[in-house]
Amino acid sequence: MTDADLVLLGAGGAGTAVLHALAHRDLTTGLPAPLRVVVVDPVPDDSAAARHRTWCFWAEGEAAVAPAVHATWRHVRVSDPARDLVLDLDPFRYHLVRSDDLAALTAERVRAAPRLSVERVVAAAGRVTSTTAGATVQVGGRTLRAALVLDSRPASPARAGSVWWWQHFRGWTLPAGALPAGVLGAGPDGRPVASLMDFRTDQPAAGLSFGYLLPLPDGRALAEYTEFSPARLDDAGYDAALRGYLARLGVSPDVVPDHVETGVIPMTDGAFARRSGPRVLRTGTAGGATRGSTGYTFSAMLRDGEAVADLVAGGALARPGAVRLPPPYPPRHRWMDAVQLQALQAGRVQGPTFFTDLFDRRPAPQVLRFLDGTTTLADDLQIMSASPTLQMSLSAGSDALDRLRRRVRRPGGEQGQPVPVRTDR
Ligand SMILES: Cc1cc2nc3c(=O)[nH]c(=O)nc-3n(C[C@H](O)[C@H](O)[C@H](O)COP(=O)(O)OP(=O)(O)OC[C@H]3O[C@@H](n4cnc5c(N)ncnc54)[C@H](O)[C@@H]3O)c2cc1C
């Protein structure tokens, strides 16, 4: 007898995406009774400050989480010291979702779902074991038995790569009026443009940096300083770098932000395990949903949520045997990410021009599809032809050698660094 059909370890982005997908799925087929879900996370749901994140992603057509979307842009800027590109993303739109809004939407949809019952346990989960018949989780002196466990707790890669960088950033929400008029301008449709990557920031000794600027519907703006690099900054370092970017935009040095968000996301060619037992699947960053070359994760988490809902509605939980989820990204895209990260690490390509060249030479929708892992092989070849081919090929060679060296040295594999716990405030 199980205590739950599904246990979610972690109520962050990945846990929320699964609940959201289950809540809007028709669960009248494949299940003899309402689905019993237990969500375990030591951070209480009402701890808004600890949970708050600003998630951006792109989607074609209406976003699955449309009611939680706070802002949307069709035109975006990518700039370096020599170029200022205004890109039309159509048929895609770039969306901003605040985690609090998504959590509220999900809670509302869960309450309205007739065949879904969700219990919340505020505690840190301990040991998890599983067989092909089910899984158990130790939590707060209790043993929870479930048909399937989805684990999004922070985890190290199962196989270390040769690059371990961070995408790390600090963002300030600037009060209305703080951004001088006309900084971002309007797109051809007359609507505000978002700046996705502005490489006219001071570049770090290793890696790259860029500014990110999103005009918000209430007249405020989200401005961030972001680095892709091996070492994180301290508090004063982030503030100084962000102030440097804001000064370039003409923002007053006396500006006081309405909100501060700091983030650290792993960028690695290491491989995260998709499962840790026949009935324990990993999701979110811990399950490889973070794209190594960009840090974008949100869309892959939504796809995972839908894949879990497919499994449930298809009756997979009731059948004995191992349960599987598709990989977050196709293997050849993971390989291309590895090549890119290694080329950046080795200094074979210059970060700022690498990204601007890509958007300059290929249509923006194709680049976005590539970053989502949904391009065809023909698309991928075109994307590769827009990158510095010789340097990338050298990197590919070095990647192959590196894998071979690691396999020879450590036939059993090795552990990478752990994914950091949330650092936003
Ligand atoms: C500030 C910030 C902004 C980001 N913005 C974007 C963006 O714009 N677009 C994008 O695509 N990606 C973005 N990302 C990357 C990614 O989308 C987020 O990191 C996302 O939150 C990942 O979801 P997750 O569930 O894997 O991890 P988390 O959201 O961190 O959730 C993990 C959960 O596990 C819980 N946990 C830890 N230990 C235990 C335990 N023992 N038992 C039970 N639970 C436990 C934690 O409390 C946490 O709630 C951002 C990341 C950060 C940090």
Coordinates of C-alpha atoms and ligand atoms in Angstrom, one line a residue:
M1 CA 0.0 0.0 0.0
T2 CA 1.5 3.4 -1.0
D3 CA 1.1 6.7 0.8
A4 CA 1.2 8.6 -2.6
D5 CA 1.2 7.9 -6.3
L6 CA 3.8 10.6 -6.8
V7 CA 6.3 12.3 -4.5
L8 CA 7.9 15.5 -5.6
L9 CA 11.2 16.3 -3.8
G10 CA 11.6 20.0 -4.2
A11 CA 8.9 22.7 -4.8
G12 CA 11.1 25.0 -6.8
G13 CA 10.8 25.5 -10.6
A14 CA 10.7 21.8 -11.6
G15 CA 8.3 20.8 -8.8
T16 CA 5.9 23.7 -9.7
A17 CA 6.1 22.8 -13.5
V18 CA 5.0 19.2 -12.7
L19 CA 2.1 20.3 -10.5
H20 CA 1.0 22.9 -13.1
A21 CA 1.1 20.2 -15.9
L22 CA -0.9 17.7 -13.8
A23 CA -3.4 20.3 -12.8
H24 CA -4.4 21.1 -16.3
R25 CA -4.3 17.6 -17.6
D26 CA -7.4 15.4 -17.9
L27 CA -6.7 12.7 -15.4
T28 CA -9.9 10.8 -15.9
T29 CA -8.2 8.2 -18.0
G30 CA -5.3 6.0 -16.8
L31 CA -6.2 6.4 -13.1
P32 CA -8.7 4.5 -11.1
A33 CA -8.8 7.2 -8.4
P34 CA -7.7 10.8 -7.9
L35 CA -3.9 11.2 -8.1
R36 CA -2.3 11.5 -4.7
V37 CA 0.8 13.8 -4.8
V38 CA 3.0 14.7 -1.8
V39 CA 5.4 17.7 -2.2
V40 CA 8.4 17.7 0.1
D41 CA 10.5 20.9 0.5
P42 CA 12.0 22.5 3.6
V43 CA 11.2 26.0 2.4
P44 CA 7.5 26.9 3.3
D45 CA 5.3 28.0 0.4
D46 CA 4.6 31.4 2.0
S47 CA 8.3 32.2 2.2
A48 CA 8.0 34.5 -0.8
A49 CA 11.4 36.2 -0.4
A50 CA 13.3 32.9 -0.4
R51 CA 11.4 31.6 -3.4
H52 CA 11.2 34.6 -5.7
R53 CA 12.8 34.3 -9.1
T54 CA 12.2 36.0 -12.4
W55 CA 12.0 33.4 -15.1
C56 CA 12.3 34.4 -18.8
F57 CA 11.8 32.0 -21.7
W58 CA 10.5 32.1 -25.3
A59 CA 7.5 30.2 -26.7
E60 CA 5.7 29.9 -30.0
G61 CA 2.0 30.5 -29.8
E62 CA 0.4 31.0 -26.4
A63 CA 2.6 30.0 -23.5
A64 CA 1.3 27.1 -21.4
V65 CA 1.6 29.3 -18.3
A66 CA 0.0 32.3 -20.1
P67 CA -2.0 33.6 -17.1
A68 CA 1.2 34.0 -15.1
V69 CA 3.1 35.9 -17.8
H70 CA 3.9 39.4 -16.5
A71 CA 5.5 40.8 -19.7
T72 CA 6.1 39.8 -23.3
W73 CA 8.4 41.1 -26.1
R74 CA 8.5 40.4 -29.8
H75 CA 11.6 42.4 -30.6
V76 CA 14.9 42.1 -28.7
R77 CA 18.4 43.7 -28.9
V78 CA 21.7 41.9 -29.0
S79 CA 24.6 44.4 -29.0
D80 CA 28.4 44.4 -28.9
P81 CA 30.8 47.4 -29.3
A82 CA 30.5 47.2 -33.1
R83 CA 26.9 46.2 -33.6
D84 CA 23.4 46.9 -32.3
L85 CA 21.0 44.2 -33.7
V86 CA 17.2 44.5 -33.3
L87 CA 15.8 41.0 -33.8
D88 CA 12.3 40.0 -34.7
L89 CA 11.6 36.8 -32.8
D90 CA 8.3 36.1 -34.6
P91 CA 6.7 33.5 -34.4
F92 CA 8.3 33.4 -30.9
R93 CA 7.7 35.8 -28.0
Y94 CA 10.0 36.3 -25.1
H95 CA 8.1 36.1 -21.9
L96 CA 8.8 37.0 -18.2
V97 CA 7.1 35.0 -15.4
R98 CA 7.5 35.8 -11.8
S99 CA 7.8 32.7 -9.7
D100 CA 5.3 34.0 -7.1
D101 CA 2.7 34.4 -9.9
L102 CA 3.4 30.9 -11.3
A103 CA 3.1 29.4 -7.8
A104 CA -0.2 31.2 -7.3
L105 CA -1.6 30.1 -10.7
T106 CA -0.5 26.5 -10.0
A107 CA -2.1 26.5 -6.5
E108 CA -5.4 27.8 -8.0
R109 CA -5.3 25.2 -10.8
V110 CA -4.5 22.4 -8.3
R111 CA -7.5 23.5 -6.1
A112 CA -9.7 23.4 -9.2
A113 CA -8.5 20.0 -10.4
P114 CA -11.1 17.4 -9.5
R115 CA -8.8 14.3 -9.7
L116 CA -5.7 15.7 -8.0
S117 CA -5.0 15.8 -4.3
V118 CA -1.8 17.5 -3.1
E119 CA -0.3 17.2 0.4
R120 CA 2.6 19.6 1.3
V121 CA 5.3 18.4 3.7
V122 CA 7.6 21.2 5.0
A123 CA 10.8 19.2 5.7
A124 CA 14.1 18.2 4.1
A125 CA 13.8 14.8 2.4
G126 CA 16.5 12.2 3.4
R127 CA 17.3 8.9 1.9
V128 CA 15.4 7.7 -1.2
T129 CA 15.4 4.1 -2.4
S130 CA 13.5 2.4 -5.2
T131 CA 12.7 -0.9 -6.9
T132 CA 10.7 -1.5 -10.1
A133 CA 7.6 -1.7 -7.9
G134 CA 7.9 1.7 -6.2
A135 CA 10.1 4.0 -4.1
T136 CA 10.5 5.1 -0.5
V137 CA 11.5 8.5 0.9
Q138 CA 12.7 9.2 4.5
V139 CA 11.3 12.5 5.7
G140 CA 10.9 13.9 9.2
G141 CA 11.0 10.4 10.8
R142 CA 8.4 9.2 8.4
T143 CA 8.8 6.7 5.5
L144 CA 6.7 7.7 2.5
R145 CA 5.9 5.0 0.0
A146 CA 5.1 6.0 -3.6
A147 CA 4.8 4.7 -7.1
L148 CA 7.2 7.3 -8.4
V149 CA 9.5 9.9 -7.0
L150 CA 10.6 13.0 -8.9
D151 CA 13.7 14.5 -7.3
S152 CA 14.7 18.1 -8.1
R153 CA 16.9 18.6 -5.0
P154 CA 20.3 20.2 -5.9
A155 CA 22.7 17.4 -7.2
S156 CA 26.1 17.1 -8.7
P157 CA 26.5 15.8 -12.3
A158 CA 26.9 12.1 -12.4
R159 CA 29.8 12.6 -14.8
A160 CA 32.0 15.6 -14.5
G161 CA 32.9 17.5 -17.6
S162 CA 36.0 19.5 -18.4
V163 CA 34.3 22.9 -17.9
W164 CA 32.6 24.0 -14.8
W165 CA 31.5 27.6 -15.2
W166 CA 28.7 29.7 -13.7
Q167 CA 26.1 31.9 -15.1
H168 CA 26.0 34.4 -12.3
F169 CA 24.2 37.7 -12.1
R170 CA 22.7 40.5 -10.1
G171 CA 19.5 42.2 -11.2
W172 CA 17.9 45.4 -9.9
T173 CA 14.3 46.3 -10.5
L174 CA 14.7 50.0 -11.2
P175 CA 11.8 52.3 -10.2
A176 CA 9.7 53.9 -12.9
G177 CA 11.5 56.8 -14.5
A178 CA 15.0 55.7 -13.5
L179 CA 15.8 54.6 -17.0
P180 CA 16.4 57.7 -19.3
A181 CA 13.8 57.9 -22.1
G182 CA 14.7 56.2 -25.4
V183 CA 17.5 53.9 -24.0
L184 CA 15.9 50.8 -25.5
G185 CA 13.7 52.4 -28.1
A186 CA 10.7 50.9 -29.8
G187 CA 10.6 48.0 -32.3
P188 CA 9.2 48.2 -35.8
D189 CA 5.7 47.5 -34.2
G190 CA 6.1 50.5 -31.9
R191 CA 6.3 48.3 -28.8
P192 CA 9.2 48.3 -26.2
V193 CA 12.3 46.2 -27.1
A194 CA 14.1 44.1 -24.5
S195 CA 17.9 43.9 -24.4
L196 CA 18.9 40.2 -24.1
M197 CA 22.7 40.6 -24.4
D198 CA 24.6 43.9 -24.3
F199 CA 28.3 43.1 -24.5
R200 CA 29.4 46.7 -24.1
T201 CA 30.2 45.9 -20.4
D202 CA 33.7 45.6 -19.1
Q203 CA 34.8 42.0 -19.9
P204 CA 36.2 39.8 -17.2
A205 CA 39.7 38.3 -17.5
A206 CA 38.2 34.8 -18.2
G207 CA 34.7 34.3 -19.7
L208 CA 32.3 37.0 -20.8
S209 CA 29.9 39.5 -19.4
F210 CA 26.8 41.3 -20.6
G211 CA 24.0 43.6 -19.5
Y212 CA 20.4 42.5 -19.7
L213 CA 17.5 45.1 -19.7
L214 CA 13.8 44.4 -19.7
P215 CA 11.3 47.3 -19.7
L216 CA 8.4 46.3 -17.5
P217 CA 4.7 47.1 -18.2
D218 CA 4.4 49.3 -15.1
G219 CA 7.2 51.7 -16.3
R220 CA 9.9 50.0 -14.1
A221 CA 12.8 48.1 -15.7
L222 CA 14.8 45.0 -14.7
A223 CA 18.5 45.6 -15.3
E224 CA 21.0 42.8 -14.7
Y225 CA 24.8 42.3 -15.0
T226 CA 25.6 38.7 -16.0
E227 CA 28.8 36.8 -16.3
F228 CA 29.5 33.4 -17.9
S229 CA 32.8 32.7 -16.1
P230 CA 34.7 30.3 -13.8
A231 CA 34.6 32.4 -10.7
R232 CA 31.8 34.2 -8.9
L233 CA 32.1 37.8 -7.6
D234 CA 31.4 39.0 -4.1
D235 CA 28.5 41.3 -3.2
A236 CA 30.5 44.5 -3.8
G237 CA 31.8 43.1 -7.1
Y238 CA 28.2 42.5 -8.5
D239 CA 27.0 45.9 -7.3
A240 CA 30.0 47.7 -8.9
A241 CA 29.6 45.8 -12.2
L242 CA 25.9 46.5 -12.3
R243 CA 26.4 50.2 -11.5
G244 CA 29.0 50.3 -14.3
Y245 CA 26.4 49.0 -16.8
L246 CA 23.7 51.4 -15.4
A247 CA 26.1 54.3 -15.7
R248 CA 26.6 53.5 -19.4
L249 CA 22.8 53.6 -19.8
G250 CA 22.7 57.0 -18.1
V251 CA 21.0 55.9 -14.9
S252 CA 21.7 58.1 -11.9
P253 CA 24.3 56.6 -9.5
D254 CA 21.9 57.5 -6.7
V255 CA 19.2 55.1 -7.9
V256 CA 17.7 52.8 -5.3
P257 CA 16.4 49.5 -6.6
D258 CA 12.9 48.3 -5.7
H259 CA 14.1 44.7 -5.7
V260 CA 17.4 42.8 -5.9
E261 CA 17.8 39.3 -7.4
T262 CA 21.1 37.4 -7.5
G263 CA 21.4 34.1 -9.2
V264 CA 24.0 31.4 -9.8
I265 CA 23.3 28.7 -12.4
P266 CA 25.8 25.9 -13.4
M267 CA 27.2 25.9 -17.0
T268 CA 28.9 22.6 -17.6
D269 CA 29.6 19.9 -20.1
G270 CA 29.2 17.4 -17.3
A271 CA 26.2 15.0 -17.5
F272 CA 23.4 15.1 -14.9
A273 CA 21.7 11.8 -14.3
R274 CA 18.1 11.5 -15.4
R275 CA 17.3 8.8 -12.8
S276 CA 18.8 7.5 -9.6
G277 CA 16.7 4.3 -9.4
P278 CA 14.0 2.5 -11.4
R279 CA 11.3 4.7 -9.8
V280 CA 13.3 7.8 -9.0
L281 CA 13.6 10.4 -11.8
R282 CA 15.6 13.6 -11.6
T283 CA 14.0 16.8 -12.9
G284 CA 15.0 20.5 -13.1
T285 CA 18.6 21.6 -12.9
A286 CA 19.5 18.4 -11.1
G287 CA 18.1 16.4 -14.0
G288 CA 20.0 18.2 -16.7
A289 CA 17.3 20.8 -17.6
T290 CA 19.8 23.6 -17.6
R291 CA 21.2 24.2 -21.0
G292 CA 25.0 24.1 -20.6
S293 CA 25.7 26.9 -23.1
T294 CA 23.1 29.5 -21.8
G295 CA 21.8 28.6 -18.4
Y296 CA 18.2 28.7 -19.8
T297 CA 16.1 26.0 -18.0
F298 CA 12.5 27.1 -17.7
S299 CA 11.2 25.7 -21.0
A300 CA 12.8 22.3 -20.4
M301 CA 11.2 22.2 -17.0
L302 CA 7.8 22.9 -18.6
R303 CA 8.4 20.1 -21.1
D304 CA 9.4 17.8 -18.2
G305 CA 6.1 18.7 -16.5
E306 CA 4.1 17.7 -19.6
A307 CA 6.1 14.5 -20.0
V308 CA 5.3 13.5 -16.4
A309 CA 1.6 14.3 -17.0
D310 CA 1.8 12.0 -20.1
L311 CA 3.2 9.2 -17.9
V312 CA 0.5 9.6 -15.3
A313 CA -2.3 9.9 -17.8
G314 CA -0.9 6.9 -19.7
G315 CA -1.2 4.7 -16.6
A316 CA 2.6 4.2 -16.3
L317 CA 2.5 4.5 -12.5
A318 CA 0.3 1.5 -12.1
R319 CA 2.4 -0.8 -14.3
P320 CA 5.4 -2.5 -12.8
G321 CA 8.8 -1.7 -14.2
A322 CA 11.2 1.2 -14.6
V323 CA 9.8 4.6 -15.5
R324 CA 11.5 6.8 -18.0
L325 CA 11.5 10.5 -19.1
P326 CA 12.9 11.7 -22.4
P327 CA 16.3 13.5 -22.1
P328 CA 15.9 17.3 -21.6
Y329 CA 18.0 18.0 -24.8
P330 CA 19.1 15.8 -27.7
P331 CA 22.6 14.3 -27.3
R332 CA 24.0 16.2 -30.3
H333 CA 22.9 19.5 -28.7
R334 CA 24.6 18.6 -25.5
W335 CA 27.7 17.8 -27.6
M336 CA 27.5 21.2 -29.3
D337 CA 27.2 22.9 -25.9
A338 CA 30.3 21.1 -24.7
V339 CA 32.2 22.2 -27.8
Q340 CA 31.1 25.8 -27.3
L341 CA 31.9 25.8 -23.6
Q342 CA 35.4 24.3 -24.2
A343 CA 36.0 26.8 -27.0
L344 CA 35.1 29.7 -24.7
Q345 CA 37.2 28.2 -21.8
A346 CA 40.2 27.8 -24.1
G347 CA 39.8 31.3 -25.4
R348 CA 39.5 29.9 -29.0
V349 CA 36.4 32.0 -29.5
Q350 CA 35.6 35.5 -28.1
G351 CA 32.4 35.3 -26.2
P352 CA 30.9 38.7 -27.1
T353 CA 31.4 38.3 -30.8
F354 CA 30.5 34.6 -30.7
F355 CA 26.9 35.3 -29.6
T356 CA 26.4 38.5 -31.6
D357 CA 27.7 36.7 -34.8
L358 CA 25.3 33.9 -34.3
F359 CA 22.3 36.2 -34.1
D360 CA 23.7 38.3 -36.9
R361 CA 24.1 35.4 -39.3
R362 CA 21.1 33.2 -38.6
P363 CA 17.4 34.0 -38.2
A364 CA 16.6 34.6 -34.5
P365 CA 13.7 31.9 -34.5
Q366 CA 16.2 29.3 -35.7
V367 CA 18.7 30.2 -33.0
L368 CA 15.9 30.0 -30.4
R369 CA 14.8 26.6 -31.6
F370 CA 18.4 25.5 -31.4
L371 CA 18.7 26.7 -27.8
D372 CA 15.5 24.8 -27.0
G373 CA 16.9 21.6 -28.5
T374 CA 14.1 21.4 -31.2
T375 CA 16.1 22.0 -34.4
T376 CA 16.7 19.5 -37.1
L377 CA 20.1 18.3 -38.2
A378 CA 20.0 20.6 -41.2
D379 CA 19.3 23.6 -38.9
D380 CA 22.2 22.5 -36.6
L381 CA 24.6 22.4 -39.5
Q382 CA 23.5 25.9 -40.5
I383 CA 24.0 27.1 -36.9
M384 CA 27.5 25.5 -36.9
S385 CA 28.4 27.2 -40.1
A386 CA 27.7 30.5 -38.5
S387 CA 30.2 29.8 -35.7
P388 CA 34.0 30.0 -36.1
T389 CA 34.4 26.6 -37.6
L390 CA 38.2 26.0 -37.2
Q391 CA 38.3 27.0 -33.6
M392 CA 35.2 25.0 -32.8
S393 CA 36.6 21.9 -34.6
L394 CA 39.8 22.2 -32.5
S395 CA 37.5 22.3 -29.5
A396 CA 35.6 19.3 -30.6
G397 CA 38.9 17.4 -31.0
S398 CA 40.0 18.5 -27.5
D399 CA 36.6 17.4 -26.2
A400 CA 37.0 13.9 -27.6
L401 CA 40.5 13.6 -26.2
D402 CA 39.3 14.9 -22.8
R403 CA 36.5 12.3 -22.6
L404 CA 38.9 9.6 -23.5
R405 CA 41.4 10.7 -20.9
R406 CA 38.7 10.8 -18.2
R407 CA 37.5 7.4 -19.2
V408 CA 41.0 5.9 -19.0
R409 CA 41.8 7.6 -15.6
R410 CA 38.4 7.0 -14.0
P411 CA 36.5 4.1 -15.5
G412 CA 33.8 4.5 -12.9
G413 CA 33.2 8.2 -13.6
E414 CA 33.7 11.1 -11.3
Q415 CA 31.6 13.6 -9.5
G416 CA 31.3 17.3 -10.5
Q417 CA 30.8 20.2 -8.2
P418 CA 27.4 20.3 -6.5
V419 CA 24.8 22.7 -7.8
P420 CA 24.6 25.6 -5.4
V421 CA 21.5 26.2 -3.3
R422 CA 19.4 29.2 -4.2
T423 CA 21.2 32.5 -3.5
D424 CA 18.6 35.0 -4.6
R425 CA 17.2 37.4 -2.1
Ligands
LIG1 C1 17.7 33.9 -9.6 C2 17.5 32.9 -10.8 C3 16.9 33.3 -12.0 C4 16.8 32.4 -13.0 N1 16.2 32.9 -14.2 C5 16.0 32.0 -15.2 C6 15.4 32.5 -16.4 O1 15.1 33.6 -16.6 N2 15.2 31.5 -17.4 C7 15.5 30.2 -17.3 O2 15.3 29.4 -18.2 N3 16.2 29.8 -16.1 C8 16.4 30.7 -15.1 N4 17.0 30.2 -14.0 C9 17.5 28.8 -13.9 C10 16.4 27.9 -13.5 O3 15.2 28.1 -14.2 C11 16.1 28.0 -12.0 O4 17.2 27.8 -11.3 C12 15.0 27.1 -11.5 O5 14.5 27.5 -10.3 C13 15.4 25.6 -11.5 O6 14.4 24.8 -10.9 P1 14.7 23.6 -10.0 O7 13.5 23.0 -9.5 O8 15.7 22.7 -10.7 O9 15.6 24.2 -8.8 P2 15.0 25.1 -7.6 O10 14.0 26.0 -8.1 O11 16.2 25.7 -6.9 O12 14.3 24.1 -6.6 C14 15.0 23.1 -5.9 C15 14.2 22.9 -4.6 O13 14.7 21.8 -3.9 C16 14.5 22.1 -2.5 N5 15.3 21.2 -1.7 C17 16.6 21.3 -1.3 N6 17.0 20.3 -0.5 C18 15.9 19.6 -0.3 C19 15.6 18.4 0.5 N7 16.5 17.8 1.2 N8 14.3 17.9 0.4 C20 13.4 18.5 -0.3 N9 13.6 19.6 -1.0 C21 14.8 20.1 -1.0 C22 14.8 23.6 -2.4 O14 14.3 24.2 -1.2 C23 14.2 24.1 -3.7 O15 12.9 24.6 -3.5 C24 17.2 31.1 -12.9 C25 17.9 30.7 -11.7 C26 18.0 31.6 -10.7 C27 18.8 31.2 -9.5

